[in-house]
Short mmCIF file of C-alpha atoms in Angstrom, two decimals:
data_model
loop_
_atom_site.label_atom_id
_atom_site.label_comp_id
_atom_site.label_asym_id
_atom_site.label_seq_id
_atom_site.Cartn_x
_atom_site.Cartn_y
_atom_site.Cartn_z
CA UNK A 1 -179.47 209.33 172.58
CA UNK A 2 -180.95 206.92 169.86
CA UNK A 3 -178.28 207.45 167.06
CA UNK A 4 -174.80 205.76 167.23
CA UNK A 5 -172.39 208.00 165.55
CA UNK A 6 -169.31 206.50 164.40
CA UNK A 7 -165.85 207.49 163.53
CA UNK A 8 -165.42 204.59 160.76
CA UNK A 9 -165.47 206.80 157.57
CA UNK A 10 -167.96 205.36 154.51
CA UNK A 11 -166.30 203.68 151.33
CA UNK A 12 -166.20 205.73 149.09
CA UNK A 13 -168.68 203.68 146.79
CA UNK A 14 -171.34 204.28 149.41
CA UNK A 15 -170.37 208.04 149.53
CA UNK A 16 -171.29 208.62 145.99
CA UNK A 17 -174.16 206.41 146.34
CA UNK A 18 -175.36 208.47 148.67
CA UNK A 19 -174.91 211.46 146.90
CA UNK A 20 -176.17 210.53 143.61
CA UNK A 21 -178.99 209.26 145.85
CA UNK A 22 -179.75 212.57 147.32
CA UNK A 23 -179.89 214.09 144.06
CA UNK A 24 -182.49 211.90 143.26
CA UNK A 25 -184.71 212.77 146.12
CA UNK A 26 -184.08 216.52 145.35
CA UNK A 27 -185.27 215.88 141.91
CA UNK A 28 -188.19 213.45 142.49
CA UNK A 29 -189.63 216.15 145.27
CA UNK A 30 -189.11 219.44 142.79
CA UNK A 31 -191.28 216.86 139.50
CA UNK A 32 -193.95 216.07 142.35
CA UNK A 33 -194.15 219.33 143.32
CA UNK A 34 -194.33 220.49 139.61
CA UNK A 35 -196.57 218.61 138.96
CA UNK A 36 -199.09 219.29 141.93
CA UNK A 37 -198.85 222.71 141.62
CA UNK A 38 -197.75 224.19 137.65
CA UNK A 39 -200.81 224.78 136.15
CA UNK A 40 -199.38 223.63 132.53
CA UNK A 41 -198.23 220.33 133.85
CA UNK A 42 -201.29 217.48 133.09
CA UNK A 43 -203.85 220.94 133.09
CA UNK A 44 -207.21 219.11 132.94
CA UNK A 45 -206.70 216.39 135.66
CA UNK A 46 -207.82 218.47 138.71
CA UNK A 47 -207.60 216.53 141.99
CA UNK A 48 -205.63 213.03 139.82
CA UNK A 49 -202.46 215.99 139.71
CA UNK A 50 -202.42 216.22 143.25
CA UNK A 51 -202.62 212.18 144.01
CA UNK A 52 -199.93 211.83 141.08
CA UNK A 53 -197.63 214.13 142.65
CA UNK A 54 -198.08 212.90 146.71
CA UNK A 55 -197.36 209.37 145.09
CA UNK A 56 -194.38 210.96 143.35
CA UNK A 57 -192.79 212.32 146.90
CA UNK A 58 -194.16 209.14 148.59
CA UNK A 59 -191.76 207.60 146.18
CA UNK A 60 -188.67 209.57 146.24
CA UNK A 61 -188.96 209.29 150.44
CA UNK A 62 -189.01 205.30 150.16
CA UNK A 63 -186.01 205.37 147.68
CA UNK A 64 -183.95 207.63 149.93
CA UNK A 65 -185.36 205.66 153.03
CA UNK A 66 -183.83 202.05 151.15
CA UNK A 67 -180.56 204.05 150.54
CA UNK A 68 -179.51 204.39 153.85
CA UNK A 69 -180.07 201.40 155.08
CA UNK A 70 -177.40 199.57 155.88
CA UNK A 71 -176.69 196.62 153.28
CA UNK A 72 -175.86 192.99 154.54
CA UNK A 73 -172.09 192.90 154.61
CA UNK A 74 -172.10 195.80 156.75
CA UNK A 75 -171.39 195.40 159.79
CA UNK A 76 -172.33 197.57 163.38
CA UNK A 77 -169.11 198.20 165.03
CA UNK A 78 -169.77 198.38 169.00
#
């Protein structure tokens, strides 16, 4: 099994970092998705919508991606 799970419960800074965070990538996903497919969102760009709103997504994945890494005075308890 790759994961480790641990018992150690998160501070509760990175708890509502990572909450706030996932908010974010909810929100970022539903405006590039808006964007790629409402018709009265940026109407005369054709295929530019669709590259505007993969780069959008592309985004949000990265910032939730950099979120849970873990930060350097965390440490891996073994």
């Amino acid at each position: 099994m790759p994961f480790k799970f641990h018992n150690k419960q998160k501070s509760l800074k990175r708890r509502f970092l990572l909450i706030l965070g996932a908010i974010a990538f909810i929100c970022f996903v539903a405006l590039g998705l808006m964007v790629m497919f409402w018709d009265q969102i940026l109407p005369d760009y054709g295929y530019k919508k669709i590259l505007l709103g993969c780069l959008i997504i592309i985004y949000a994945v990265v910032r939730f991606a950099r979120l849970l890494r873990k930060e350097e005075g965390e440490e891996d308890e073994k």
